[in-house]
Amino acid sequence: MAAGAETFSLREVLVAFTACVSEQREVRVDPYLAGWKGLVRFLNCLGTIFSFISKDAVTKIEIIENYRNSDQREKYLTVQSMVEYELANGLVDLQQRSKHPNSGCRTFLRLHRALHWLQMFLEGLRTGEDNSKTSVICSETYNASLANYHPWIIRKAAGVAFCALPTRNTFLETMNVGTAEEAVTMLGDALPYICEVYKITEELYAQHKLLDLP
Ligand SMILES: CCCCCCCC/C=C\CCCCCCCC(=O)N[C@@H](COP(=O)(O)O)[C@H](O)/C=C/CCCCCCCCCCCCC
């Protein structure tokens, strides 16, 4: 495990995702990005073999952060307001990437797909046997979700990187919330919130036919 693991806190990441859904069932962008930033910190602790993954995640986080720091920041407060604003103003490339290659909608969709993988991966970790391999949980959940959107070369590189993952219990202990059992309890408490964020976003994107944005 590379230096810096002490700066990661599973609690902080999970708190961010639990703060995402508003009373109106809207998904707040700022805590969503805070959750991903925490996860990227964790990924960086796992070693440089994961750099190509964390770089892509950081690029996407920064694209949306830039919208949140722009004059239009209020339009990007929630995923609902972002979709409404970008669609109403023709800011989304619907057929192929051209005028708006980095729209908020297409960029958020990439993180949303990754959240589906995360949800399955954390559930796999939570319910796995003590001695199960994180690499196997990771590749099975990746192949069942995110891999469907990635070209062969990325799938291959990801598969190689997964082999560097530590065992399940070491992995859970790195989360800085106590024992592996305590980390499992925390995952069980937090997963319903992550699932809810995923479900609301999925419904919104389906309603607007945005699930296949190029
Ligand atoms: C609670 C702590 C335990 C969980 C720790 C998980 C840490 C994960 C942190 C970050 C995950 C990275 C999310 C990656 C977003 C990928 C978005 C994407 O699909 N991008 C591709 C498409 O983008 P466009 O070309 O259309 O712009 C892009 O091609 C991807 C490039 C990089 C490869 C992505 C592989 C993703 C593998 C899944 C994450 C594995 C992490 C393993 C560590 C446990």
Coordinates of N, CA and C and ligand atoms in Angstrom, one line a residue:
M1 N 0.8 -1.2 0.0 CA 0.0 0.0 0.0 C 0.9 1.3 0.0
A2 N 0.7 2.2 -0.9 CA 1.5 3.4 -1.0 C 1.2 4.3 0.2
A3 N 2.2 5.3 0.4 CA 2.0 6.2 1.5 C 0.7 7.1 1.2
G4 N 0.1 7.5 2.3 CA -1.1 8.4 2.1 C -2.4 7.7 2.5
A5 N -2.3 6.4 2.8 CA -3.5 5.7 3.1 C -4.2 6.3 4.3
E6 N -3.4 6.9 5.2 CA -3.9 7.5 6.4 C -4.8 8.7 6.2
T7 N -4.7 9.3 5.0 CA -5.5 10.5 4.7 C -6.9 10.1 4.1
F8 N -7.1 8.8 3.9 CA -8.4 8.3 3.4 C -9.3 7.9 4.5
S9 N -10.5 8.3 4.4 CA -11.5 7.9 5.4 C -12.7 7.4 4.7
L10 N -13.0 6.2 4.9 CA -14.3 5.6 4.3 C -15.5 6.4 4.8
R11 N -15.4 6.8 6.1 CA -16.5 7.5 6.7 C -16.8 8.8 6.0
E12 N -15.8 9.5 5.6 CA -16.0 10.8 4.9 C -16.6 10.6 3.5
V13 N -16.2 9.5 2.9 CA -16.7 9.2 1.5 C -18.2 8.9 1.7
L14 N -18.5 8.0 2.6 CA -19.9 7.6 2.7 C -20.8 8.7 3.2
V15 N -20.3 9.5 4.1 CA -21.1 10.7 4.5 C -21.4 11.6 3.3
A16 N -20.4 11.7 2.4 CA -20.7 12.6 1.2 C -21.8 12.0 0.4
F17 N -21.8 10.7 0.2 CA -22.9 10.1 -0.6 C -24.2 10.1 0.1
T18 N -24.2 10.0 1.5 CA -25.5 10.1 2.2 C -26.0 11.5 2.1
A19 N -25.2 12.5 1.8 CA -25.7 13.9 1.8 C -26.2 14.3 0.4
C20 N -26.1 13.3 -0.6 CA -26.4 13.7 -2.0 C -27.9 13.9 -2.3
V21 N -28.8 13.2 -1.6 CA -30.2 13.2 -2.0 C -30.9 14.3 -1.2
S22 N -31.5 15.2 -1.9 CA -32.2 16.3 -1.2 C -33.7 15.9 -0.8
E23 N -34.4 16.7 -0.1 CA -35.7 16.4 0.4 C -36.6 16.2 -0.9
Q24 N -36.3 16.9 -1.9 CA -37.1 16.8 -3.2 C -36.7 15.7 -4.0
R25 N -35.8 14.8 -3.5 CA -35.3 13.7 -4.3 C -34.4 14.1 -5.4
E26 N -33.7 15.2 -5.3 CA -32.8 15.6 -6.3 C -31.3 15.2 -5.8
V27 N -30.5 15.0 -6.8 CA -29.1 14.6 -6.5 C -28.2 15.8 -6.5
R28 N -27.6 16.2 -5.3 CA -26.8 17.3 -5.2 C -25.4 17.0 -5.8
V29 N -24.9 17.9 -6.6 CA -23.6 17.7 -7.3 C -22.4 17.8 -6.4
D30 N -22.4 18.8 -5.5 CA -21.2 19.0 -4.7 C -20.8 17.8 -3.8
P31 N -21.8 17.2 -3.0 CA -21.4 16.0 -2.2 C -21.1 14.8 -3.1
Y32 N -21.7 14.8 -4.3 CA -21.4 13.7 -5.2 C -19.9 13.7 -5.6
L33 N -19.5 14.9 -6.0 CA -18.1 15.1 -6.4 C -17.1 14.9 -5.2
A34 N -17.6 15.3 -4.0 CA -16.8 15.1 -2.8 C -16.6 13.6 -2.6
G35 N -17.6 12.8 -2.8 CA -17.5 11.4 -2.6 C -16.5 10.8 -3.5
W36 N -16.6 11.2 -4.8 CA -15.7 10.7 -5.8 C -14.2 11.1 -5.5
K37 N -14.1 12.3 -5.0 CA -12.7 12.8 -4.7 C -12.1 11.9 -3.6
G38 N -12.9 11.6 -2.6 CA -12.4 10.7 -1.5 C -12.0 9.4 -2.1
L39 N -12.8 8.8 -3.0 CA -12.5 7.5 -3.6 C -11.2 7.6 -4.4
V40 N -11.0 8.7 -5.1 CA -9.8 8.8 -5.9 C -8.6 8.8 -4.9
R41 N -8.7 9.5 -3.8 CA -7.6 9.5 -2.8 C -7.3 8.1 -2.4
F42 N -8.3 7.3 -2.2 CA -8.1 5.9 -1.8 C -7.4 5.2 -2.9
L43 N -7.9 5.4 -4.1 CA -7.3 4.7 -5.3 C -5.8 5.0 -5.4
N44 N -5.5 6.3 -5.2 CA -4.1 6.7 -5.3 C -3.2 6.0 -4.3
C45 N -3.8 5.6 -3.1 CA -3.0 4.9 -2.1 C -2.7 3.5 -2.5
L46 N -3.4 3.0 -3.5 CA -3.3 1.6 -3.9 C -2.1 1.3 -4.8
G47 N -1.5 2.5 -5.3 CA -0.3 2.3 -6.1 C -0.4 2.9 -7.5
T48 N 0.7 3.2 -8.1 CA 0.7 3.9 -9.4 C 0.1 3.1 -10.5
I49 N -0.1 1.8 -10.4 CA -0.7 1.0 -11.4 C -2.2 1.4 -11.7
F50 N -2.7 2.1 -10.7 CA -4.1 2.6 -10.8 C -4.2 4.1 -11.3
S51 N -3.0 4.6 -11.6 CA -3.0 6.1 -12.0 C -3.9 6.4 -13.2
F52 N -3.8 5.5 -14.2 CA -4.6 5.8 -15.4 C -6.1 5.8 -15.1
I53 N -6.5 5.1 -14.1 CA -8.0 5.2 -13.7 C -8.3 6.4 -12.9
S54 N -7.4 6.8 -11.9 CA -7.7 7.9 -11.1 C -7.5 9.2 -12.0
K55 N -6.6 9.2 -13.0 CA -6.5 10.4 -13.8 C -7.8 10.7 -14.6
D56 N -8.4 9.6 -15.1 CA -9.6 9.8 -15.9 C -10.8 10.3 -14.9
A57 N -10.8 9.7 -13.7 CA -11.8 10.1 -12.8 C -11.6 11.6 -12.4
V58 N -10.4 12.0 -12.2 CA -10.1 13.4 -11.8 C -10.5 14.4 -12.9
T59 N -10.2 14.0 -14.2 CA -10.5 14.8 -15.3 C -12.0 15.1 -15.3
K60 N -12.8 14.0 -15.1 CA -14.3 14.1 -15.1 C -14.8 15.0 -14.0
I61 N -14.2 14.7 -12.8 CA -14.6 15.5 -11.6 C -14.3 17.0 -11.9
E62 N -13.1 17.3 -12.5 CA -12.8 18.7 -12.7 C -13.7 19.4 -13.7
I63 N -14.1 18.6 -14.8 CA -15.0 19.2 -15.8 C -16.3 19.7 -15.1
I64 N -16.8 18.9 -14.2 CA -18.1 19.3 -13.5 C -17.8 20.4 -12.5
E65 N -16.7 20.3 -11.8 CA -16.3 21.3 -10.8 C -16.2 22.7 -11.5
N66 N -15.6 22.7 -12.8 CA -15.5 23.9 -13.5 C -16.9 24.6 -13.8
Y67 N -17.9 23.7 -14.1 CA -19.2 24.2 -14.2 C -19.7 24.8 -12.9
R68 N -19.4 24.2 -11.8 CA -19.9 24.6 -10.5 C -19.1 25.9 -10.1
N69 N -18.0 26.2 -10.7 CA -17.3 27.5 -10.4 C -17.5 28.5 -11.4
S70 N -18.4 28.3 -12.4 CA -18.6 29.2 -13.5 C -19.8 30.2 -13.2
D71 N -20.1 31.1 -14.1 CA -21.2 32.0 -13.9 C -22.5 31.2 -13.8
Q72 N -22.6 30.0 -14.4 CA -23.8 29.2 -14.4 C -23.8 28.2 -13.3
R73 N -23.1 28.5 -12.2 CA -23.0 27.5 -11.1 C -24.3 27.0 -10.5
E74 N -25.3 27.9 -10.5 CA -26.6 27.5 -9.9 C -27.3 26.5 -10.7
K75 N -27.0 26.5 -12.0 CA -27.6 25.5 -12.9 C -27.1 24.1 -12.7
Y76 N -25.9 24.1 -12.1 CA -25.3 22.8 -11.8 C -25.3 22.4 -10.4
L77 N -26.3 22.9 -9.6 CA -26.4 22.6 -8.2 C -26.9 21.1 -8.0
T78 N -27.8 20.7 -8.9 CA -28.3 19.3 -8.8 C -28.2 18.7 -10.2
V79 N -28.2 17.4 -10.2 CA -28.2 16.7 -11.5 C -29.5 17.1 -12.3
Q80 N -30.6 17.2 -11.6 CA -31.8 17.6 -12.3 C -31.7 19.0 -12.9
S81 N -31.2 19.9 -12.2 CA -31.1 21.3 -12.8 C -30.1 21.3 -13.9
M82 N -29.0 20.5 -13.8 CA -28.0 20.4 -14.9 C -28.6 19.9 -16.2
V83 N -29.4 18.8 -16.1 CA -30.0 18.2 -17.2 C -31.0 19.2 -17.9
E84 N -31.8 19.8 -17.0 CA -32.8 20.7 -17.6 C -32.1 21.9 -18.3
Y85 N -31.1 22.4 -17.7 CA -30.4 23.6 -18.3 C -29.7 23.2 -19.6
E86 N -28.9 22.2 -19.5 CA -28.1 21.8 -20.7 C -29.0 21.4 -21.9
L87 N -30.1 20.6 -21.6 CA -31.0 20.2 -22.7 C -31.8 21.4 -23.3
A88 N -32.2 22.3 -22.4 CA -33.0 23.5 -22.8 C -32.2 24.4 -23.7
N89 N -30.8 24.4 -23.5 CA -30.0 25.3 -24.2 C -29.1 24.6 -25.3
G90 N -29.5 23.4 -25.6 CA -28.8 22.7 -26.7 C -27.3 22.5 -26.4
L91 N -27.0 22.2 -25.1 CA -25.6 22.1 -24.7 C -25.1 20.6 -24.6
V92 N -25.9 19.7 -25.1 CA -25.5 18.3 -25.0 C -25.5 17.7 -26.5
D93 N -24.4 17.1 -26.8 CA -24.2 16.3 -28.0 C -25.0 15.0 -27.8
L94 N -26.1 14.8 -28.6 CA -26.9 13.6 -28.4 C -26.5 12.5 -29.3
Q95 N -26.0 12.7 -30.5 CA -25.7 11.7 -31.4 C -24.2 11.3 -31.5
Q96 N -23.4 12.4 -31.6 CA -21.9 12.1 -31.6 C -21.2 13.4 -31.0
R97 N -20.0 13.1 -30.4 CA -19.4 14.3 -29.8 C -18.9 15.3 -30.8
S98 N -19.4 16.5 -30.7 CA -19.0 17.5 -31.7 C -18.8 18.9 -31.0
K99 N -19.9 19.6 -30.9 CA -19.8 21.0 -30.4 C -19.7 21.0 -28.9
H100 N -20.2 20.0 -28.2 CA -20.2 20.1 -26.7 C -19.6 18.7 -26.2
P101 N -18.3 18.5 -26.5 CA -17.7 17.2 -26.1 C -17.6 16.9 -24.6
N102 N -17.6 18.0 -23.8 CA -17.5 17.8 -22.4 C -18.7 18.3 -21.7
S103 N -19.9 18.0 -22.1 CA -21.1 18.5 -21.5 C -21.2 17.9 -20.1
G104 N -21.9 18.6 -19.2 CA -22.1 18.1 -17.8 C -22.8 16.8 -17.9
C105 N -23.8 16.7 -18.8 CA -24.6 15.5 -18.8 C -23.8 14.2 -19.2
R106 N -22.9 14.4 -20.3 CA -22.2 13.2 -20.7 C -21.1 12.8 -19.7
T107 N -20.5 13.9 -19.1 CA -19.4 13.7 -18.1 C -20.0 13.0 -16.8
F108 N -21.1 13.5 -16.4 CA -21.8 12.9 -15.2 C -22.2 11.5 -15.5
L109 N -22.6 11.2 -16.7 CA -23.0 9.8 -17.0 C -21.9 8.8 -16.8
R110 N -20.6 9.3 -17.2 CA -19.5 8.4 -17.0 C -19.3 8.0 -15.5
L111 N -19.5 9.1 -14.6 CA -19.3 8.8 -13.2 C -20.5 8.0 -12.7
H112 N -21.6 8.2 -13.3 CA -22.8 7.5 -12.9 C -22.7 6.0 -13.2
R113 N -22.1 5.7 -14.3 CA -21.9 4.3 -14.7 C -20.8 3.7 -13.7
A114 N -19.8 4.5 -13.4 CA -18.8 4.0 -12.4 C -19.5 3.8 -11.0
L115 N -20.5 4.6 -10.7 CA -21.1 4.4 -9.4 C -21.9 3.0 -9.3
H116 N -22.4 2.6 -10.5 CA -23.0 1.3 -10.5 C -22.0 0.2 -10.2
W117 N -20.8 0.3 -10.8 CA -19.7 -0.6 -10.5 C -19.4 -0.6 -9.0
L118 N -19.3 0.7 -8.4 CA -18.9 0.9 -7.0 C -19.9 0.2 -6.1
Q119 N -21.2 0.4 -6.4 CA -22.3 -0.2 -5.6 C -22.1 -1.7 -5.6
M120 N -21.9 -2.3 -6.7 CA -21.8 -3.8 -6.8 C -20.5 -4.3 -6.1
F121 N -19.4 -3.5 -6.3 CA -18.1 -3.8 -5.7 C -18.2 -3.8 -4.2
L122 N -18.8 -2.7 -3.6 CA -18.9 -2.6 -2.2 C -19.8 -3.7 -1.6
E123 N -20.9 -4.0 -2.3 CA -21.7 -5.1 -1.9 C -21.0 -6.5 -1.9
G124 N -20.1 -6.6 -2.9 CA -19.3 -7.9 -3.0 C -18.3 -7.9 -1.8
L125 N -17.8 -6.8 -1.5 CA -16.8 -6.8 -0.4 C -17.5 -7.1 0.9
R126 N -18.7 -6.4 1.1 CA -19.4 -6.5 2.3 C -19.9 -8.0 2.6
T127 N -20.3 -8.7 1.5 CA -20.8 -10.0 1.7 C -19.8 -11.1 1.5
G128 N -18.6 -10.7 1.1 CA -17.5 -11.7 0.7 C -17.0 -12.5 2.0
E129 N -16.4 -13.6 1.7 CA -15.8 -14.4 2.8 C -14.5 -13.6 3.2
D130 N -14.1 -13.9 4.5 CA -12.9 -13.3 5.0 C -11.7 -13.4 4.1
N131 N -11.5 -14.6 3.5 CA -10.3 -14.8 2.7 C -10.6 -14.6 1.2
S132 N -11.7 -14.0 0.9 CA -11.9 -13.9 -0.6 C -11.0 -12.8 -1.2
K133 N -10.8 -12.9 -2.5 CA -9.9 -12.1 -3.2 C -10.6 -10.8 -3.7
T134 N -10.0 -9.7 -3.3 CA -10.6 -8.4 -3.8 C -10.5 -8.3 -5.3
S135 N -9.4 -8.8 -5.8 CA -9.2 -8.8 -7.3 C -10.3 -9.5 -8.0
V136 N -10.8 -10.6 -7.4 CA -11.9 -11.3 -8.1 C -13.2 -10.6 -8.0
I137 N -13.5 -10.0 -6.8 CA -14.7 -9.2 -6.6 C -14.7 -8.1 -7.6
C138 N -13.5 -7.4 -7.7 CA -13.4 -6.3 -8.5 C -13.6 -6.6 -10.0
S139 N -12.9 -7.7 -10.5 CA -13.1 -8.0 -11.9 C -14.5 -8.5 -12.2
E140 N -15.1 -9.3 -11.3 CA -16.4 -9.7 -11.6 C -17.4 -8.6 -11.7
T141 N -17.3 -7.7 -10.8 CA -18.3 -6.5 -10.8 C -18.0 -5.6 -11.9
Y142 N -16.7 -5.4 -12.2 CA -16.3 -4.5 -13.4 C -16.9 -5.1 -14.7
N143 N -16.7 -6.4 -14.9 CA -17.1 -7.1 -16.1 C -18.6 -7.0 -16.2
A144 N -19.3 -7.0 -15.1 CA -20.8 -7.0 -15.1 C -21.4 -5.6 -15.3
S145 N -20.5 -4.6 -15.3 CA -21.0 -3.2 -15.4 C -20.2 -2.3 -16.3
L146 N -19.2 -1.7 -15.8 CA -18.5 -0.6 -16.5 C -17.8 -1.2 -17.7
A147 N -17.3 -2.4 -17.7 CA -16.6 -3.0 -18.8 C -17.4 -2.9 -20.1
N148 N -18.7 -2.9 -20.0 CA -19.5 -2.9 -21.2 C -19.4 -1.6 -22.0
Y149 N -18.8 -0.6 -21.4 CA -18.7 0.7 -22.0 C -17.2 1.0 -22.4
H150 N -16.3 0.1 -22.1 CA -14.9 0.3 -22.3 C -14.4 -0.5 -23.5
P151 N -13.4 0.1 -24.3 CA -12.8 -0.7 -25.3 C -11.9 -1.8 -24.7
W152 N -11.4 -2.7 -25.6 CA -10.6 -3.8 -25.2 C -9.4 -3.4 -24.4
I153 N -8.7 -2.4 -24.9 CA -7.4 -2.0 -24.3 C -7.6 -1.5 -22.9
I154 N -8.7 -0.8 -22.6 CA -8.9 -0.3 -21.2 C -9.3 -1.5 -20.3
R155 N -10.1 -2.4 -20.9 CA -10.5 -3.6 -20.1 C -9.3 -4.5 -19.7
K156 N -8.4 -4.6 -20.7 CA -7.2 -5.3 -20.5 C -6.3 -4.7 -19.4
A157 N -6.1 -3.4 -19.5 CA -5.3 -2.6 -18.5 C -5.9 -2.7 -17.1
A158 N -7.3 -2.6 -17.1 CA -8.0 -2.6 -15.8 C -7.8 -4.0 -15.2
G159 N -7.9 -5.1 -16.0 CA -7.7 -6.4 -15.5 C -6.4 -6.6 -14.9
V160 N -5.3 -6.1 -15.5 CA -4.0 -6.2 -15.0 C -3.8 -5.5 -13.6
A161 N -4.4 -4.3 -13.6 CA -4.3 -3.5 -12.3 C -5.1 -4.2 -11.2
F162 N -6.2 -4.8 -11.5 CA -6.9 -5.5 -10.4 C -6.1 -6.5 -9.7
C163 N -5.2 -7.1 -10.4 CA -4.3 -8.2 -9.8 C -3.5 -7.6 -8.7
A164 N -3.3 -6.3 -8.6 CA -2.4 -5.7 -7.6 C -3.2 -5.4 -6.3
L165 N -4.5 -5.7 -6.3 CA -5.3 -5.4 -5.1 C -5.0 -6.3 -3.9
P166 N -5.0 -5.8 -2.7 CA -4.7 -6.6 -1.6 C -5.9 -7.5 -1.2
T167 N -5.7 -8.4 -0.2 CA -6.8 -9.3 0.2 C -7.9 -8.5 0.8
R168 N -9.1 -9.1 0.8 CA -10.3 -8.4 1.3 C -10.1 -7.8 2.7
N169 N -9.5 -8.5 3.6 CA -9.4 -8.0 5.0 C -8.4 -6.8 5.1
T170 N -7.3 -6.9 4.3 CA -6.3 -5.8 4.3 C -7.0 -4.6 3.7
F171 N -7.7 -4.8 2.6 CA -8.4 -3.8 1.9 C -9.4 -3.1 2.9
L172 N -10.2 -3.8 3.6 CA -11.2 -3.3 4.5 C -10.5 -2.5 5.7
E173 N -9.4 -3.0 6.1 CA -8.6 -2.3 7.2 C -8.0 -1.0 6.8
T174 N -7.8 -0.9 5.5 CA -7.2 0.4 5.0 C -8.2 1.5 5.0
M175 N -9.4 1.2 5.2 CA -10.5 2.2 5.1 C -10.5 3.1 6.3
N176 N -9.7 2.8 7.3 CA -9.5 3.7 8.5 C -10.8 3.9 9.3
V177 N -11.6 2.8 9.5 CA -12.7 2.9 10.3 C -12.7 1.8 11.4
G178 N -11.5 1.2 11.6 CA -11.4 0.2 12.7 C -11.2 -1.2 12.0
T179 N -11.8 -2.2 12.6 CA -11.5 -3.6 12.1 C -12.3 -3.8 10.8
A180 N -12.0 -4.9 10.2 CA -12.7 -5.3 8.9 C -14.2 -5.4 9.2
E181 N -14.5 -6.0 10.4 CA -15.9 -6.1 10.7 C -16.6 -4.8 10.8
E182 N -15.9 -3.8 11.4 CA -16.5 -2.5 11.5 C -16.7 -1.8 10.2
A183 N -15.7 -2.0 9.3 CA -15.9 -1.5 7.9 C -17.1 -2.1 7.2
V184 N -17.3 -3.4 7.4 CA -18.4 -4.1 6.8 C -19.7 -3.5 7.3
T185 N -19.8 -3.2 8.6 CA -21.0 -2.7 9.2 C -21.3 -1.3 8.5
M186 N -20.2 -0.5 8.4 CA -20.4 0.8 7.8 C -20.8 0.8 6.4
L187 N -20.3 -0.2 5.6 CA -20.7 -0.4 4.2 C -22.2 -0.7 4.2
G188 N -22.6 -1.6 5.1 CA -24.0 -2.0 5.1 C -24.9 -0.8 5.4
D189 N -24.5 0.1 6.3 CA -25.3 1.3 6.6 C -25.3 2.3 5.4
A190 N -24.2 2.4 4.7 CA -24.1 3.4 3.6 C -24.6 3.0 2.3
L191 N -24.6 1.7 2.0 CA -24.9 1.2 0.6 C -26.3 1.6 0.2
P192 N -27.3 1.6 1.0 CA -28.7 2.0 0.6 C -28.7 3.5 0.1
Y193 N -27.8 4.3 0.6 CA -27.8 5.7 0.2 C -27.1 5.8 -1.2
I194 N -26.1 5.0 -1.4 CA -25.4 5.0 -2.7 C -26.4 4.4 -3.8
C195 N -27.1 3.4 -3.4 CA -28.1 2.8 -4.3 C -29.2 3.8 -4.7
E196 N -29.6 4.6 -3.7 CA -30.6 5.6 -4.0 C -30.1 6.7 -4.9
V197 N -28.9 7.1 -4.7 CA -28.3 8.1 -5.7 C -28.3 7.6 -7.1
Y198 N -27.9 6.3 -7.2 CA -27.8 5.7 -8.5 C -29.2 5.6 -9.1
K199 N -30.1 5.1 -8.3 CA -31.5 4.9 -8.9 C -32.1 6.2 -9.4
I200 N -32.0 7.3 -8.6 CA -32.6 8.5 -9.0 C -32.0 9.0 -10.3
T201 N -30.6 8.9 -10.4 CA -29.9 9.4 -11.6 C -30.3 8.6 -12.8
E202 N -30.4 7.3 -12.6 CA -30.7 6.3 -13.7 C -32.1 6.7 -14.2
E203 N -33.1 6.9 -13.3 CA -34.4 7.2 -13.7 C -34.5 8.5 -14.5
L204 N -33.7 9.5 -14.0 CA -33.7 10.8 -14.7 C -33.1 10.7 -16.1
Y205 N -32.0 10.0 -16.2 CA -31.3 9.9 -17.5 C -32.2 9.0 -18.4
A206 N -32.9 8.0 -17.9 CA -33.8 7.2 -18.8 C -35.0 8.1 -19.3
Q207 N -35.5 8.8 -18.4 CA -36.7 9.7 -18.7 C -36.3 10.7 -19.9
H208 N -35.1 11.1 -19.9 CA -34.7 12.1 -20.9 C -33.9 11.4 -22.1
K209 N -33.9 10.1 -22.0 CA -33.2 9.3 -23.1 C -31.7 9.7 -23.2
L210 N -31.0 9.8 -22.1 CA -29.6 10.2 -22.0 C -28.7 9.1 -21.7
L211 N -29.2 7.9 -21.6 CA -28.3 6.8 -21.0 C -27.2 6.4 -22.0
D212 N -27.3 6.8 -23.3 CA -26.3 6.4 -24.3 C -25.5 7.6 -24.8
L213 N -25.4 8.6 -24.1 CA -24.7 9.8 -24.6 C -23.3 9.5 -25.1
P214 N -22.9 9.9 -26.3 CA -21.6 9.6 -26.8 C -20.5 10.3 -26.1
Ligands
LIG1 C1 -15.0 2.7 -0.3 C2 -13.7 2.4 -0.6 C3 -13.5 1.2 -1.5 C4 -13.7 1.4 -2.9 C5 -12.5 2.0 -3.6 C6 -12.9 2.3 -4.9 C7 -12.0 3.3 -5.5 C8 -12.4 3.7 -6.8 C9 -12.0 5.1 -7.2 C10 -12.2 5.6 -8.3 C11 -12.9 4.8 -9.4 C12 -12.6 5.3 -10.7 C13 -13.8 5.6 -11.5 C14 -13.4 5.6 -12.9 C15 -14.3 6.4 -13.7 C16 -14.3 5.9 -15.1 C17 -15.1 6.7 -16.0 C18 -15.1 6.0 -17.4 O1 -15.7 5.0 -17.6 N1 -14.2 6.5 -18.3 C19 -14.0 5.9 -19.6 C20 -14.8 6.5 -20.6 O2 -14.6 7.9 -20.7 P1 -14.7 8.7 -22.0 O3 -13.6 8.2 -22.9 O4 -16.1 8.3 -22.6 O5 -14.6 10.1 -21.7 C21 -12.5 6.0 -19.9 O6 -12.2 5.5 -21.1 C22 -11.8 5.3 -18.8 C23 -10.5 5.3 -18.6 C24 -9.9 4.7 -17.4 C25 -10.2 3.3 -17.0 C26 -11.4 3.1 -16.1 C27 -11.4 1.7 -15.5 C28 -12.3 1.7 -14.3 C29 -12.2 0.5 -13.5 C30 -13.0 0.5 -12.3 C31 -12.4 1.1 -11.1 C32 -11.4 0.1 -10.5 C33 -10.8 0.6 -9.2 C34 -10.3 -0.6 -8.4 C35 -9.9 -0.3 -7.1 C36 -10.6 -1.0 -6.0

